[in-house]
Amino acid sequence: MTQAAWGASGLAWLTGRPDGAADFSRAAVLQRCGQRLARFTAATGVAADAGQLLAGRAGLLGFTRAGRISAGGASRLLAAADGWWALTLSRPDDIDAVPALIESDGAQPWDAIAAWAAQRPVSQAVERARLLDLPAAALGETAAGAPVIRRAGAAGPGRGVRGALVVDLTALWAGPLCGRLLAQAGATVVKVESPSRPDGTRRGPSTFFDWMNAGKLSCSLDFDRDSQTLAQLLAAADVVLEGSRPAALARRGLGPFDVAGRPGRVWLQITAHGARAGYPGFGDDAAVAGGLVGSDGRGGPVFCADAIADPLTGIEAAVHVVDALARGGGEVITLALSAVAAGYAALPCQAGSGAVPVLAPAPPPIAARGPALGADNARIAQLTARAEAQC
């Protein structure tokens, strides 16, 4: 049943060599993810399909498996002198940093990086990439670990998600997926973006942005110029979702220990590699860090599904928010993409079966468009004022 679901969901379609058979070794991941979503459903009444959440982006964008190239194309699994590592070049600044990484110019950056990496140990390649602020990770460098939970403010009475005011400061996939699930459970979710740096998924095909953000309100604020307004919104929130680097809000005086909150506020931080690690990471390279990779059938690694650390972390985040609210909140919870991936990587691997059908991922249904940037600023000001009056 587990392998059949893996093949039917599109996850097998996304895992394995592009010129070879689909890989079923990580089929237990889907089963475990379904169990976590069942916990969310039991608490909120909202049903969600694990396979759809994990493979939905690929269904919308037409991705397929590409072996050691990520499904989205921005990441590579690379061989070093003593092992494997992953590098992501998804931002213009990442491409610009390649000559500094390899200390040479090259017309084909990936070929040049592969040749450079083959001559040095994994640790040296990853360390140099991180010095240049590039998202990089050694295969299996991160151990599985529980979220870090710290007390921040007073606890309140246990409550459910319905009616909660959620301030969503996240972008891309993991955090927005958490916010989407909470909105489906009846929360009022306010997506906050800077007008100068909006969610990067606004620049791509609109379908993925719509899937993640339909049903949310949009607030456009400059995090420096409008810091007081943002602080008021954070103080009024029942839940805050943060996806920036650990110090990004704290240095503005907007962190969870800077802005006093309502009793029972839950502040959930999503990081690439933990609260103390300031280096960047994305779903594909973070999955590699956690050891969550597939097999090429020849003893080598390939990417598992599509940036799988992102949706897995988004689902875990939603479950942890629900649990925290139920026990009274007053907490800061820090999740790391790589540690979540490591937890799923620890599940037993399975041998594939040629008898199991392998289907392409289906695009999820999208009922509405995501909000225009800043479309709800006036309404959000009213919500903030109302929440302040109730304190």
XYZ file of N, CA and C in Angstrom, residues 251-350:
300
model
N 17.343 41.994 14.931
C 18.174 43.201 14.815
C 17.339 44.460 14.554
N 16.075 44.278 14.195
C 15.159 45.411 14.036
C 14.313 45.622 15.289
N 14.558 44.821 16.317
C 13.748 44.901 17.526
C 12.366 44.334 17.342
N 12.217 43.382 16.403
C 10.911 42.819 16.080
C 10.852 41.320 16.321
N 11.793 40.785 17.075
C 11.814 39.354 17.335
C 10.824 38.947 18.399
N 10.679 37.666 18.637
C 9.685 37.164 19.598
C 9.961 37.577 21.030
N 11.219 37.907 21.347
C 11.553 38.343 22.700
C 11.649 39.864 22.804
N 11.361 40.540 21.693
C 11.377 42.007 21.665
C 9.979 42.595 21.729
N 9.038 41.974 21.042
C 7.670 42.475 20.960
C 6.789 41.654 21.890
N 6.308 42.268 22.940
C 5.426 41.563 23.872
C 4.146 41.161 23.151
N 3.671 39.977 23.448
C 2.501 39.468 22.754
C 1.327 39.229 23.665
N 0.243 38.835 23.061
C -0.938 38.448 23.819
C -0.633 37.192 24.617
N -1.303 36.979 25.740
C -1.123 35.701 26.448
C -1.440 34.532 25.513
N -0.549 33.567 25.493
C -0.769 32.396 24.663
C -0.266 32.509 23.236
N 0.423 33.613 22.898
C 0.912 33.745 21.522
C 1.911 32.631 21.207
N 1.792 32.080 20.019
C 2.719 31.069 19.519
C 3.526 31.699 18.388
N 4.829 31.666 18.522
C 5.720 32.224 17.493
C 6.512 31.061 16.912
N 6.269 30.757 15.650
C 6.942 29.630 15.021
C 7.973 30.126 14.003
N 9.218 29.726 14.210
C 10.310 30.097 13.316
C 10.682 28.910 12.437
N 10.783 29.146 11.139
C 11.278 28.136 10.207
C 12.640 28.600 9.704
N 13.658 27.799 9.952
C 15.012 28.115 9.529
C 15.518 27.003 8.613
N 16.633 27.262 7.960
C 17.222 26.220 7.112
C 17.939 25.171 7.947
N 18.746 25.654 8.922
C 19.622 24.733 9.651
C 19.614 24.964 11.164
N 18.619 25.679 11.677
C 18.533 25.890 13.113
C 18.771 27.328 13.499
N 18.371 27.657 14.723
C 18.397 29.046 15.181
C 19.805 29.621 15.259
N 20.809 28.782 15.473
C 22.171 29.291 15.632
C 22.971 29.296 14.337
N 22.414 28.737 13.286
C 23.112 28.683 12.005
C 22.579 29.791 11.105
N 23.428 30.721 10.744
C 22.974 31.859 9.957
C 23.058 31.648 8.466
N 23.515 30.475 8.013
C 23.682 30.305 6.573
C 22.368 29.880 5.928
N 22.233 30.195 4.644
C 20.949 29.977 3.975
C 20.756 28.540 3.538
N 19.528 28.220 3.194
C 19.214 26.901 2.668
C 17.827 26.905 2.070
N 17.624 26.014 1.117
C 16.329 25.851 0.475
C 15.920 24.381 0.554
N 14.754 24.066 0.051
C 14.189 22.745 0.270
C 15.025 21.592 -0.233
N 15.659 21.748 -1.408
C 16.439 20.642 -1.957
C 17.751 20.436 -1.219
N 18.520 21.506 -1.007
C 19.809 21.328 -0.326
C 19.605 20.981 1.152
N 18.541 21.493 1.765
C 18.260 21.135 3.161
C 17.888 19.661 3.281
N 17.166 19.123 2.286
C 16.850 17.697 2.302
C 18.122 16.865 2.214
N 19.065 17.301 1.393
C 20.351 16.601 1.292
C 21.083 16.656 2.625
N 21.069 17.824 3.280
C 21.708 17.943 4.591
C 21.142 16.924 5.571
N 19.850 16.699 5.512
C 19.213 15.732 6.394
C 19.345 14.297 5.936
N 19.956 14.076 4.777
C 20.107 12.717 4.268
C 18.885 12.175 3.567
N 17.905 13.044 3.285
C 16.675 12.588 2.647
C 16.851 12.652 1.126
N 17.463 11.617 0.580
C 17.712 11.514 -0.854
C 17.229 10.152 -1.334
N 17.049 10.041 -2.647
C 16.735 8.766 -3.247
C 17.994 8.068 -3.721
N 17.814 6.965 -4.412
C 18.936 6.172 -4.902
C 18.903 6.092 -6.421
N 20.094 6.155 -7.019
C 20.163 6.018 -8.474
C 20.231 4.560 -8.917
N 20.153 3.624 -7.951
C 20.227 2.211 -8.272
C 21.632 1.696 -8.466
N 22.616 2.584 -8.320
C 24.020 2.213 -8.516
C 24.867 2.591 -7.310
N 24.208 2.891 -6.212
C 24.925 3.261 -5.002
C 25.131 4.740 -4.808
N 24.569 5.552 -5.683
C 24.723 6.997 -5.565
C 23.408 7.673 -5.240
N 23.455 8.919 -4.744
C 22.230 9.633 -4.366
C 21.611 10.387 -5.534
N 20.313 10.593 -5.451
C 19.576 11.486 -6.340
C 18.623 12.295 -5.454
N 18.110 13.384 -5.984
C 17.158 14.177 -5.213
C 15.863 13.391 -4.993
N 15.296 13.562 -3.821
C 14.034 12.932 -3.468
C 12.897 13.914 -3.715
N 12.032 13.587 -4.666
C 10.858 14.403 -4.976
C 11.258 15.842 -5.321
N 10.438 16.797 -4.945
C 10.642 18.204 -5.300
C 10.805 19.024 -4.030
N 12.059 19.448 -3.749
C 12.328 20.314 -2.586
C 11.592 19.815 -1.352
N 11.692 18.514 -1.085
C 10.769 17.857 -0.162
C 10.863 18.372 1.270
N 12.008 18.938 1.653
C 12.109 19.484 3.009
C 11.129 20.634 3.227
N 10.771 21.344 2.154
C 9.833 22.464 2.295
C 8.433 22.008 2.689
N 7.751 21.193 1.888
C 6.392 20.821 2.305
C 6.353 19.984 3.569
N 7.366 19.130 3.788
C 7.388 18.378 5.040
C 7.450 19.322 6.238
N 8.274 20.356 6.140
C 8.401 21.306 7.252
C 7.140 22.138 7.409
N 6.509 22.506 6.297
C 5.248 23.244 6.397
C 4.178 22.454 7.115
N 4.105 21.170 6.833
C 3.129 20.307 7.502
C 3.476 20.151 8.982
N 4.748 19.885 9.267
C 5.167 19.778 10.669
C 4.884 21.071 11.424
N 5.127 22.198 10.789
C 4.887 23.484 11.440
C 3.421 23.646 11.813
N 2.520 23.287 10.910
C 1.092 23.406 11.204
C 0.692 22.529 12.381
N 1.220 21.315 12.423
C 0.912 20.414 13.546
C 1.422 21.001 14.853
N 2.637 21.555 14.840
C 3.198 22.114 16.073
C 2.439 23.362 16.534
N 1.960 24.165 15.613
C 1.158 25.323 16.003
C -0.128 24.873 16.676
N -0.793 23.895 16.082
C -2.039 23.386 16.666
C -1.795 22.830 18.063
N -0.728 22.057 18.210
C -0.418 21.484 19.518
C -0.101 22.571 20.541
N 0.660 23.588 20.124
C 1.051 24.661 21.045
C -0.154 25.470 21.501
N -1.053 25.788 20.575
C -2.258 26.520 20.960
C -3.083 25.714 21.958
N -3.184 24.417 21.740
C -3.988 23.569 22.622
C -3.428 23.526 24.040
N -2.093 23.647 24.185
C -1.515 23.591 25.537
C -1.321 24.978 26.153
N -1.808 26.016 25.485
C -1.799 27.342 26.080
C -0.790 28.309 25.514
N 0.083 27.874 24.616
C 0.999 28.775 23.925
C 1.990 29.459 24.836
N 2.294 30.728 24.516
C 3.357 31.434 25.210
C 4.712 30.840 24.883
N 4.907 30.446 23.604
C 6.096 29.703 23.206
C 6.678 30.228 21.900
N 7.989 30.044 21.772
C 8.679 30.193 20.496
C 9.144 28.802 20.086
N 8.746 28.383 18.900
C 9.091 27.057 18.389
C 9.962 27.247 17.156
N 11.125 26.630 17.154
C 12.043 26.754 16.024
C 12.211 25.414 15.331
N 11.854 25.396 14.056
C 12.004 24.212 13.215
C 13.102 24.469 12.189
N 13.875 23.454 11.870
C 14.890 23.537 10.824
C 14.525 22.594 9.692
N 14.560 23.092 8.466
C 14.267 22.257 7.310
C 15.118 20.991 7.309
N 16.411 21.163 7.578
C 17.324 20.016 7.499
C 17.035 18.992 8.585
N 16.677 19.432 9.787
C 16.381 18.494 10.872
C 15.073 17.756 10.611
N 14.077 18.457 10.052
C 12.836 17.776 9.685
C 13.127 16.702 8.639
N 13.921 17.066 7.630
C 14.279 16.090 6.596
C 15.004 14.898 7.199
N 15.891 15.158 8.163
C 16.642 14.066 8.796
C 15.713 13.112 9.539
N 14.678 13.658 10.152
C 13.723 12.802 10.840
C 13.021 11.849 9.880
N 12.658 12.347 8.720
C 12.020 11.486 7.722
C 13.032 10.556 7.067
N 14.279 11.007 6.938
C 15.315 10.155 6.354
C 15.606 8.941 7.218
N 15.317 9.036 8.516
C 15.582 7.925 9.434
C 14.574 6.785 9.290
N 13.494 7.015 8.538
C 12.521 5.938 8.318
C 13.145 4.843 7.453
N 12.686 3.607 7.613
C 13.290 2.511 6.826
C 13.115 2.722 5.333
N 14.166 2.448 4.574
C 14.087 2.483 3.123
C 13.454 1.194 2.607
N 12.880 1.271 1.422
C 12.186 0.125 0.856
C 12.714 -0.161 -0.542
